[in-house]
Short mmCIF file of C-alpha atoms in Angstrom, two decimals:
data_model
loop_
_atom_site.label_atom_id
_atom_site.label_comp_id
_atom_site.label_asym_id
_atom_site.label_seq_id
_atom_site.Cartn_x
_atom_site.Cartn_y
_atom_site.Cartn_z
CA UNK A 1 0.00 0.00 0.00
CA UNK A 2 1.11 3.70 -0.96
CA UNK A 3 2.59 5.68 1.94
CA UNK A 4 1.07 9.26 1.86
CA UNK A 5 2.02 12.48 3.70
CA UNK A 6 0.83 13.31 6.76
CA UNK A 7 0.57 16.90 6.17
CA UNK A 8 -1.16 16.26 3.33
CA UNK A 9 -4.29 15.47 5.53
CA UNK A 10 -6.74 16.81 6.59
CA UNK A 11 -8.62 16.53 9.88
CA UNK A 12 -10.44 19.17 11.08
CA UNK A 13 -13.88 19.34 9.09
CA UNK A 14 -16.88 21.27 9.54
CA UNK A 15 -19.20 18.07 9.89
CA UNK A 16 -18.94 16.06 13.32
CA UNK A 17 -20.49 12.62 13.52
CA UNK A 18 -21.66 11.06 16.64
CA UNK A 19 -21.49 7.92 14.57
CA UNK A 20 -18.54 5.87 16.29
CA UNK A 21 -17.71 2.00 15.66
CA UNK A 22 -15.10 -0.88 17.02
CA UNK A 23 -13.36 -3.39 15.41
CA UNK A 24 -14.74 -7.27 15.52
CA UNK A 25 -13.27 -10.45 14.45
CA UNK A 26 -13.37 -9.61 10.73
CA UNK A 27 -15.31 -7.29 10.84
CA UNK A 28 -16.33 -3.89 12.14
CA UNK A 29 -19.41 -2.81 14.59
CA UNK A 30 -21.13 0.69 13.57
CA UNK A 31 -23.56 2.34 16.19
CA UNK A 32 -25.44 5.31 14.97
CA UNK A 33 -27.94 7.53 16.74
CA UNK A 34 -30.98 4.93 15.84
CA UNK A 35 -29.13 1.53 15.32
CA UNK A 36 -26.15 -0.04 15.19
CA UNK A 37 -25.07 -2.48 12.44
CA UNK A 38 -22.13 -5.38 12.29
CA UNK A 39 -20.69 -6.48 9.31
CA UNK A 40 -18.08 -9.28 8.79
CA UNK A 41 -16.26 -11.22 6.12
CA UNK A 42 -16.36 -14.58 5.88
CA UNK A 43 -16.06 -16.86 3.36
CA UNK A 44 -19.16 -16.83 1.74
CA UNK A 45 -19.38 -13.02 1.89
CA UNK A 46 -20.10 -10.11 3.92
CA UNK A 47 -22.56 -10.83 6.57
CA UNK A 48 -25.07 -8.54 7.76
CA UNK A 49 -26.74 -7.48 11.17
CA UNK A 50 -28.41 -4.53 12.19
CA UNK A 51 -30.92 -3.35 15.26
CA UNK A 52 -32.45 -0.71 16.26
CA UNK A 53 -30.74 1.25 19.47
CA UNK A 54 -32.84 2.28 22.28
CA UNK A 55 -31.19 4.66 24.46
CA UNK A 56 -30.61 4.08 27.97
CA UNK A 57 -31.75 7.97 28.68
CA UNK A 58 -34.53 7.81 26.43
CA UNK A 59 -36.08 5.62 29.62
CA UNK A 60 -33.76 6.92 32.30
CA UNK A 61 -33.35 10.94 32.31
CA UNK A 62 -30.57 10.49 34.93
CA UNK A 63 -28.19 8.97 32.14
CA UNK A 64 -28.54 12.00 30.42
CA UNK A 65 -26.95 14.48 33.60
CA UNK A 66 -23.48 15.36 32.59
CA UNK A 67 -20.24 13.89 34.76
CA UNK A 68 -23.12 10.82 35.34
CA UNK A 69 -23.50 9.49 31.49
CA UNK A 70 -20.09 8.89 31.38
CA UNK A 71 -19.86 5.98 33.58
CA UNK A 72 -23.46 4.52 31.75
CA UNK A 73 -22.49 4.90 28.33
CA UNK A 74 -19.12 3.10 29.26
CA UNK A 75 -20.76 0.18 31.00
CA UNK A 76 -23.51 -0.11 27.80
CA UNK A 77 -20.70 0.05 25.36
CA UNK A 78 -18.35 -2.80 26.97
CA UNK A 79 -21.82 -4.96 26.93
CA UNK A 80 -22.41 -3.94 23.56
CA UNK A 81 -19.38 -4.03 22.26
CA UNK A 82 -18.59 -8.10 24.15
CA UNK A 83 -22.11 -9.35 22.86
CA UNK A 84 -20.60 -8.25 19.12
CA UNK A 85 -17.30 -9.76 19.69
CA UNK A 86 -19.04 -12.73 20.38
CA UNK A 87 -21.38 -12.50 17.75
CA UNK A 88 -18.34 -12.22 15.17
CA UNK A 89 -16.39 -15.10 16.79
CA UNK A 90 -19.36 -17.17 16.15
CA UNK A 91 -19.23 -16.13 12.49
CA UNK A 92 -15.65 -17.95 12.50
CA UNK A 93 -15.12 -21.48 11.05
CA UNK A 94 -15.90 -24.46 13.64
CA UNK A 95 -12.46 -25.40 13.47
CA UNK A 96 -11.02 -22.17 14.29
CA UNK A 97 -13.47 -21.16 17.17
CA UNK A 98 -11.90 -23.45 19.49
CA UNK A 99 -13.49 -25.47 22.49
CA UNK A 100 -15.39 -23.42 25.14
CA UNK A 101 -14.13 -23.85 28.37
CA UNK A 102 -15.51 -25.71 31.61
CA UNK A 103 -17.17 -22.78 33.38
CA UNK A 104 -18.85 -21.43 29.77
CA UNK A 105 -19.83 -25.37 28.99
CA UNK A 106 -21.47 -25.63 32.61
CA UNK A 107 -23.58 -22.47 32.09
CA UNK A 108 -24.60 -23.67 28.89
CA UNK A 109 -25.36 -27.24 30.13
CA UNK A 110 -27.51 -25.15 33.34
CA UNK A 111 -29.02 -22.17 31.38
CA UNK A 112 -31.01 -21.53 28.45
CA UNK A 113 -29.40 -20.52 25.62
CA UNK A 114 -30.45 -16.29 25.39
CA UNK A 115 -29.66 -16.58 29.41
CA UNK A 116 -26.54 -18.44 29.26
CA UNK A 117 -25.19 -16.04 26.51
CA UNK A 118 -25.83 -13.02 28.99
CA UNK A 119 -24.45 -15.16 31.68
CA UNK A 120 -21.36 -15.26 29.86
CA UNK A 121 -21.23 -12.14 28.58
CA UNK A 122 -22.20 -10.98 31.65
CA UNK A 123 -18.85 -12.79 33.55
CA UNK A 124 -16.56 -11.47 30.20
CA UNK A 125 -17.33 -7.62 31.23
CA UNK A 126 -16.94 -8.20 34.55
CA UNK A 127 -13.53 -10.14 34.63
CA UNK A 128 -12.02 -7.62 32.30
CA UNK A 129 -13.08 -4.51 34.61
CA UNK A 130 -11.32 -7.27 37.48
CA UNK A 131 -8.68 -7.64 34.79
CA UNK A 132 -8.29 -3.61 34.55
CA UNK A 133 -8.26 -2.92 38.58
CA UNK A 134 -5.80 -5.47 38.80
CA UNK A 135 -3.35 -4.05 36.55
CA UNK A 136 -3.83 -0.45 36.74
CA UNK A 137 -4.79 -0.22 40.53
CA UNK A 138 -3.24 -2.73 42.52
CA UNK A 139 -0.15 -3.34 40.26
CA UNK A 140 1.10 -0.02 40.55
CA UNK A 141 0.54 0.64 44.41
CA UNK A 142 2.60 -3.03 45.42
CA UNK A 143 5.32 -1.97 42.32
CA UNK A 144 5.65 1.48 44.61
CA UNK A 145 5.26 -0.13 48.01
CA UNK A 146 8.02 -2.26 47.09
CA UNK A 147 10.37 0.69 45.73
CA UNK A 148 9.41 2.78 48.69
CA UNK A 149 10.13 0.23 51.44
CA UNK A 150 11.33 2.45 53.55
CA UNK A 151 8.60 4.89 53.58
CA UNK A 152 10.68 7.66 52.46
CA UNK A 153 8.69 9.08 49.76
CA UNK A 154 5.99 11.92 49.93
CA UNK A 155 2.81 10.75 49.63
CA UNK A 156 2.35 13.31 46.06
CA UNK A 157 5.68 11.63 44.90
CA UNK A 158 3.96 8.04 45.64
CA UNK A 159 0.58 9.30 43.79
CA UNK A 160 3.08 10.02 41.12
CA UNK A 161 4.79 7.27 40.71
CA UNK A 162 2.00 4.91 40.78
CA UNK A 163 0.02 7.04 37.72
CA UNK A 164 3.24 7.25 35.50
CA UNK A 165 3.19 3.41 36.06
CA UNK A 166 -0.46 3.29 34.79
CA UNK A 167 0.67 5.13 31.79
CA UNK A 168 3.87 2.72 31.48
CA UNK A 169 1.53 -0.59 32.05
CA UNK A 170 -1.11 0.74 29.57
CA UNK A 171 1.16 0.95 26.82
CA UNK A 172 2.95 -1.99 27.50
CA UNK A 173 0.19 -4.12 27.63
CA UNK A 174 -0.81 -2.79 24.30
CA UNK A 175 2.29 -2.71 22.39
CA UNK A 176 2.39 -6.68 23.86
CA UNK A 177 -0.77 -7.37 22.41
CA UNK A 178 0.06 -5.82 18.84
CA UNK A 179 2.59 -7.78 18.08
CA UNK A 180 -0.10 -11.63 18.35
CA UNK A 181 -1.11 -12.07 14.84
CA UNK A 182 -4.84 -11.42 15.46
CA UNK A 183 -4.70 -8.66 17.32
CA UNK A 184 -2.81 -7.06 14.20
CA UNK A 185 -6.15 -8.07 12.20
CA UNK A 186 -7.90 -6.76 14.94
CA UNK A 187 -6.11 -3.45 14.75
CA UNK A 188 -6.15 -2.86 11.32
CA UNK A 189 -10.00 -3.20 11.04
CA UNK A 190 -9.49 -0.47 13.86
CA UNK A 191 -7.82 1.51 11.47
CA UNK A 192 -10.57 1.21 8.62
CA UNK A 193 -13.18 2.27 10.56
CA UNK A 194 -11.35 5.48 11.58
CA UNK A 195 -10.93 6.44 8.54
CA UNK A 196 -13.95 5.43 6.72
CA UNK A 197 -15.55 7.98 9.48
CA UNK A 198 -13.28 10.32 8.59
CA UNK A 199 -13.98 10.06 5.08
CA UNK A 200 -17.64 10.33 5.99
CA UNK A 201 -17.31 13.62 8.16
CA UNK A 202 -15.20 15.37 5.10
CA UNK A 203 -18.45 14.81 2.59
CA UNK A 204 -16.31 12.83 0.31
CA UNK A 205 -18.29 9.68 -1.50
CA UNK A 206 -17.74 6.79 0.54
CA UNK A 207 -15.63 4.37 -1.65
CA UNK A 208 -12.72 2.21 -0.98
CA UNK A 209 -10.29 4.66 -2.89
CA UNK A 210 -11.83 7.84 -0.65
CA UNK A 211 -11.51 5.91 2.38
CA UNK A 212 -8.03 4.52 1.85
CA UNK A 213 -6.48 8.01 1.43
CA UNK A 214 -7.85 9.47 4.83
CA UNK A 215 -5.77 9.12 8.22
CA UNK A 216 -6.08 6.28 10.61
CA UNK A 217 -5.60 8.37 13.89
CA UNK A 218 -9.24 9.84 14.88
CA UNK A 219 -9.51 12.38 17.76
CA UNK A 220 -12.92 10.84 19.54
CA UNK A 221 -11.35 7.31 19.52
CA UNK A 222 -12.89 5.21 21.65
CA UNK A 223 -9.64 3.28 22.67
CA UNK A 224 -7.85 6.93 23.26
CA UNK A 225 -10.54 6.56 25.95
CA UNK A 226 -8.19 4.36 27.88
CA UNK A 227 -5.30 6.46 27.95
CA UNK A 228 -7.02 9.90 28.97
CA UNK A 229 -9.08 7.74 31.96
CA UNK A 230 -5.66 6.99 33.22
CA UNK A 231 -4.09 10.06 32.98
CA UNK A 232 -6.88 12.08 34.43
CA UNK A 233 -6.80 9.03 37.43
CA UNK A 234 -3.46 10.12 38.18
CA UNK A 235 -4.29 14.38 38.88
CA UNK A 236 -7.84 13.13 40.91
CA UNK A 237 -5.31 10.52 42.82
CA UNK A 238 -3.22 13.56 43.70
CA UNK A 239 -6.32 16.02 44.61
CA UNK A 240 -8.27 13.16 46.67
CA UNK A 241 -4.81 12.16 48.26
CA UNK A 242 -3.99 16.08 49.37
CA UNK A 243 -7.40 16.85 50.71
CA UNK A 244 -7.25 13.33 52.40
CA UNK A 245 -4.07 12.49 53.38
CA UNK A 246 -4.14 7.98 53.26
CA UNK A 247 -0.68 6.48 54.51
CA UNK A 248 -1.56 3.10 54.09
CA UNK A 249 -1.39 1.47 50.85
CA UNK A 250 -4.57 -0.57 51.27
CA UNK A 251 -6.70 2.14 51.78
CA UNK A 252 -5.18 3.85 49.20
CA UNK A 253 -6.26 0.99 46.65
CA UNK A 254 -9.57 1.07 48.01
CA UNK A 255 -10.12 4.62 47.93
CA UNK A 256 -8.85 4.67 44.25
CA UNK A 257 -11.02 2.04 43.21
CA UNK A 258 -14.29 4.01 44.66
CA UNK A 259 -13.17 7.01 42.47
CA UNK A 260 -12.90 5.12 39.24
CA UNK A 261 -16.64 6.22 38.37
CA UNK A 262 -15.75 9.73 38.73
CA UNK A 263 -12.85 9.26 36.59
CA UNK A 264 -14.78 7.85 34.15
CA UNK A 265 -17.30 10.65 34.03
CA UNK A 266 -14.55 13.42 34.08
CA UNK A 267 -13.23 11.60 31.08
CA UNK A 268 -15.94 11.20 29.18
CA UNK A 269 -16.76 14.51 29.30
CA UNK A 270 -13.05 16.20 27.98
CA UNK A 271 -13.63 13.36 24.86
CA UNK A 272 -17.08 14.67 24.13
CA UNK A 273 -15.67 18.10 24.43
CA UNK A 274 -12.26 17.60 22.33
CA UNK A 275 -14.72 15.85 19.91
CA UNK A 276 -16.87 18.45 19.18
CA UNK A 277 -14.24 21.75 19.01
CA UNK A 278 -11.27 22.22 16.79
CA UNK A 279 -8.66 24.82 18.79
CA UNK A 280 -5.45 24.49 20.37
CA UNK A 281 -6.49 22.89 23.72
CA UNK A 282 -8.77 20.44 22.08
CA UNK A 283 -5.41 19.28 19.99
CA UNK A 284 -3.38 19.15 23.26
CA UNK A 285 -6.21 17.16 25.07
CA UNK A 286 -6.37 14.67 22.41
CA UNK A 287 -3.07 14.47 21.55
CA UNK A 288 -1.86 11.80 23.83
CA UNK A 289 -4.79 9.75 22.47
CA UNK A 290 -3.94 9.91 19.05
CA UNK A 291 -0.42 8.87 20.26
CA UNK A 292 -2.04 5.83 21.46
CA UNK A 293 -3.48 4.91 17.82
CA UNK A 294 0.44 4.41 16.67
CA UNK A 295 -0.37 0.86 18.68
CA UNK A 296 -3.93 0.34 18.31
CA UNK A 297 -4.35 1.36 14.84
CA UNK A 298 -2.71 -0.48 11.58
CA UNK A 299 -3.28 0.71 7.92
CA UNK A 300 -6.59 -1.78 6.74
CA UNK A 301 -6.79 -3.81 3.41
CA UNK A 302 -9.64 -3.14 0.69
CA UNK A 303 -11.49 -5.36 1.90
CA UNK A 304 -11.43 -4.09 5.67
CA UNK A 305 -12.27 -1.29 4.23
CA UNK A 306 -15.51 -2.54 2.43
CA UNK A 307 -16.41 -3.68 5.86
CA UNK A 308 -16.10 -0.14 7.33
CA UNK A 309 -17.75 1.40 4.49
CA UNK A 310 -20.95 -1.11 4.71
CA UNK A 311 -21.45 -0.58 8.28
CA UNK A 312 -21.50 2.70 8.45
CA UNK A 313 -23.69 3.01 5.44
CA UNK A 314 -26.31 0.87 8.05
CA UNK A 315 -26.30 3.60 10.24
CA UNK A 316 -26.49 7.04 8.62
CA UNK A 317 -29.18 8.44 9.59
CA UNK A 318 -31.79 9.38 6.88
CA UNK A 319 -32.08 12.43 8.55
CA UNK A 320 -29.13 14.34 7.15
CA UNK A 321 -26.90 15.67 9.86
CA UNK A 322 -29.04 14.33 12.69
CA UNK A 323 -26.56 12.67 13.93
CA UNK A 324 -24.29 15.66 14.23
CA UNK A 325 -22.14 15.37 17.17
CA UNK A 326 -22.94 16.29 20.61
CA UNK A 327 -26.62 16.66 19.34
#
């Protein structure tokens, strides 16, 4: 594939989609203001599958209050986005899906089979939140308890330490994964939805030759998520920590996994804002993101790229520009 010029890009544009997507097994997930779609390849074809959305504040005005929808809309999208991953792994060849394991055969030998998928889904969002406290709460604090054996750092220096180690265990963990063979796959179907939406937002015709010459680093990436949650854990760690002053390391876990939903709503909120303006602090705030899509983002092949394109063409509003961002 040609290498192009990064200046030659453009990114800012005067349209804004709230339209945002997430890369499957072979395929890519589109959710739009009214329904979402999934399309993968397989080997007979592109496969289909669309439903309508029904938002959560539609029914619940509370999910609506700013600082609160946040930590809702990041719950419903890692239940969204697990039941599609599953959805697409099912689309896989028999022999390549592999043998379920004990606990997953057990629910489906006890369940039926609608509750034993949300049983399982269910168990997959809540051992990767585990998975995530684990690594970027716990991990850190014992890695600085151990340094700081002697108890001879400041309590802002041990704040410190243990966020820059967030930031150092994020990336790791996803350069790691980059490198398995699938996750590359995975990655680069990352990249064709970013820029199939980017194509999209700059009016151009969506077709695989528009789409192929657009950038692969979008500034309301949902992954970029990651890395602005833990950098904005680290300056609410310092705040909580020098209005309450917590010595022991214990409490210190706890009290940092109690403000996770706050960090999550403070989060949210400086994506949707960085998403919908186009000035010199929205480019610094979403800078570090964009950083992150060096990793999580490869350059896709035409026919990730068809993928993209389909999707998204599910969800466009017919409505024109009612799905406008922030709207």
């Amino acid at each position: 594939m040609a290498k192009h010029n990064p200046k030659h890009f453009k990114e800012s544009c005067s349209f804004r989609t709230s339209i945002g997507g997430q890369a499957l097994i072979e395929g890519i997930l589109m959710r739009g203001p009214k329904k979402q779609a999934i399309v993968c390849r397989t080997k007979d074809g592109l496969v289909e599958k669309t439903e309508e959305l029904h938002l959560l504040k539609e029914k619940y005005p509370i999910v609506g209050i700013p600082f609160l929808r946040g930590i809702f809309i990041f719950i419903d999208s890692m239940v969204k986005g697990m039941k599609a991953l599953t959805y697409s792994a099912s689309l896989m060849p028999e022999e390549e899906q592999g043998e379920p394991d004990k606990l997953d055969q057990w629910i489906e030998a006890h369940f039926s089979a609608e509750k034993a998928q949300k049983l399982i889904i269910g168990l997959a969002v809540v051992l990767g939140l585990a998975l995530a406290v684990g690594l970027f709460v716990f991990l850190p604090a014992l890695i600085v308890r151990l340094i700081n054996w002697n108890k001879s750092f400041s309590m802002p220096l041990v704040n410190l330490l243990e966020g820059v180690l967030r930031v150092f265990i994020l990336l790791g963990y996803m350069a790691l994964v980059s490198r398995v063979k699938d996750i590359k796959r995975l990655f680069s179907y990352h990249g064709a939805e970013h820029k199939t939406i980017f194509c999209y937002e700059h009016g151009k015709e969506l077709t695989v030759e528009n789409v192929r010459e657009e950038r692969r680093f979008h500034p309301r990436c949902g992954t970029s998520f990651l890395l602005v949650v833990v950098l904005v854990s680290i300056l609410v760690n310092l705040l909580f920590n020098f209005l309450v002053p917590l010595t022991n390391v214990f409490a210190r876990i706890g009290c940092h996994i109690l403000l996770i939903p706050i960090v999550v709503g403070i989060s949210y909120e400086i994506n949707r804002w960085c998403g919908g303006h186009d000035n010199w602090l929205s480019a610094v705030l979403s800078a570090p993101g964009k950083w992150l899509q060096h990793i999580t983002t490869n350059e896709p092949d035409d026919s990730m790229i068809e993928c993209a394109i389909r999707a998204l063409q599910l969800v466009i509003p017919e409505e024109k520009g009612s799905d406008q961002w922030g709207s």
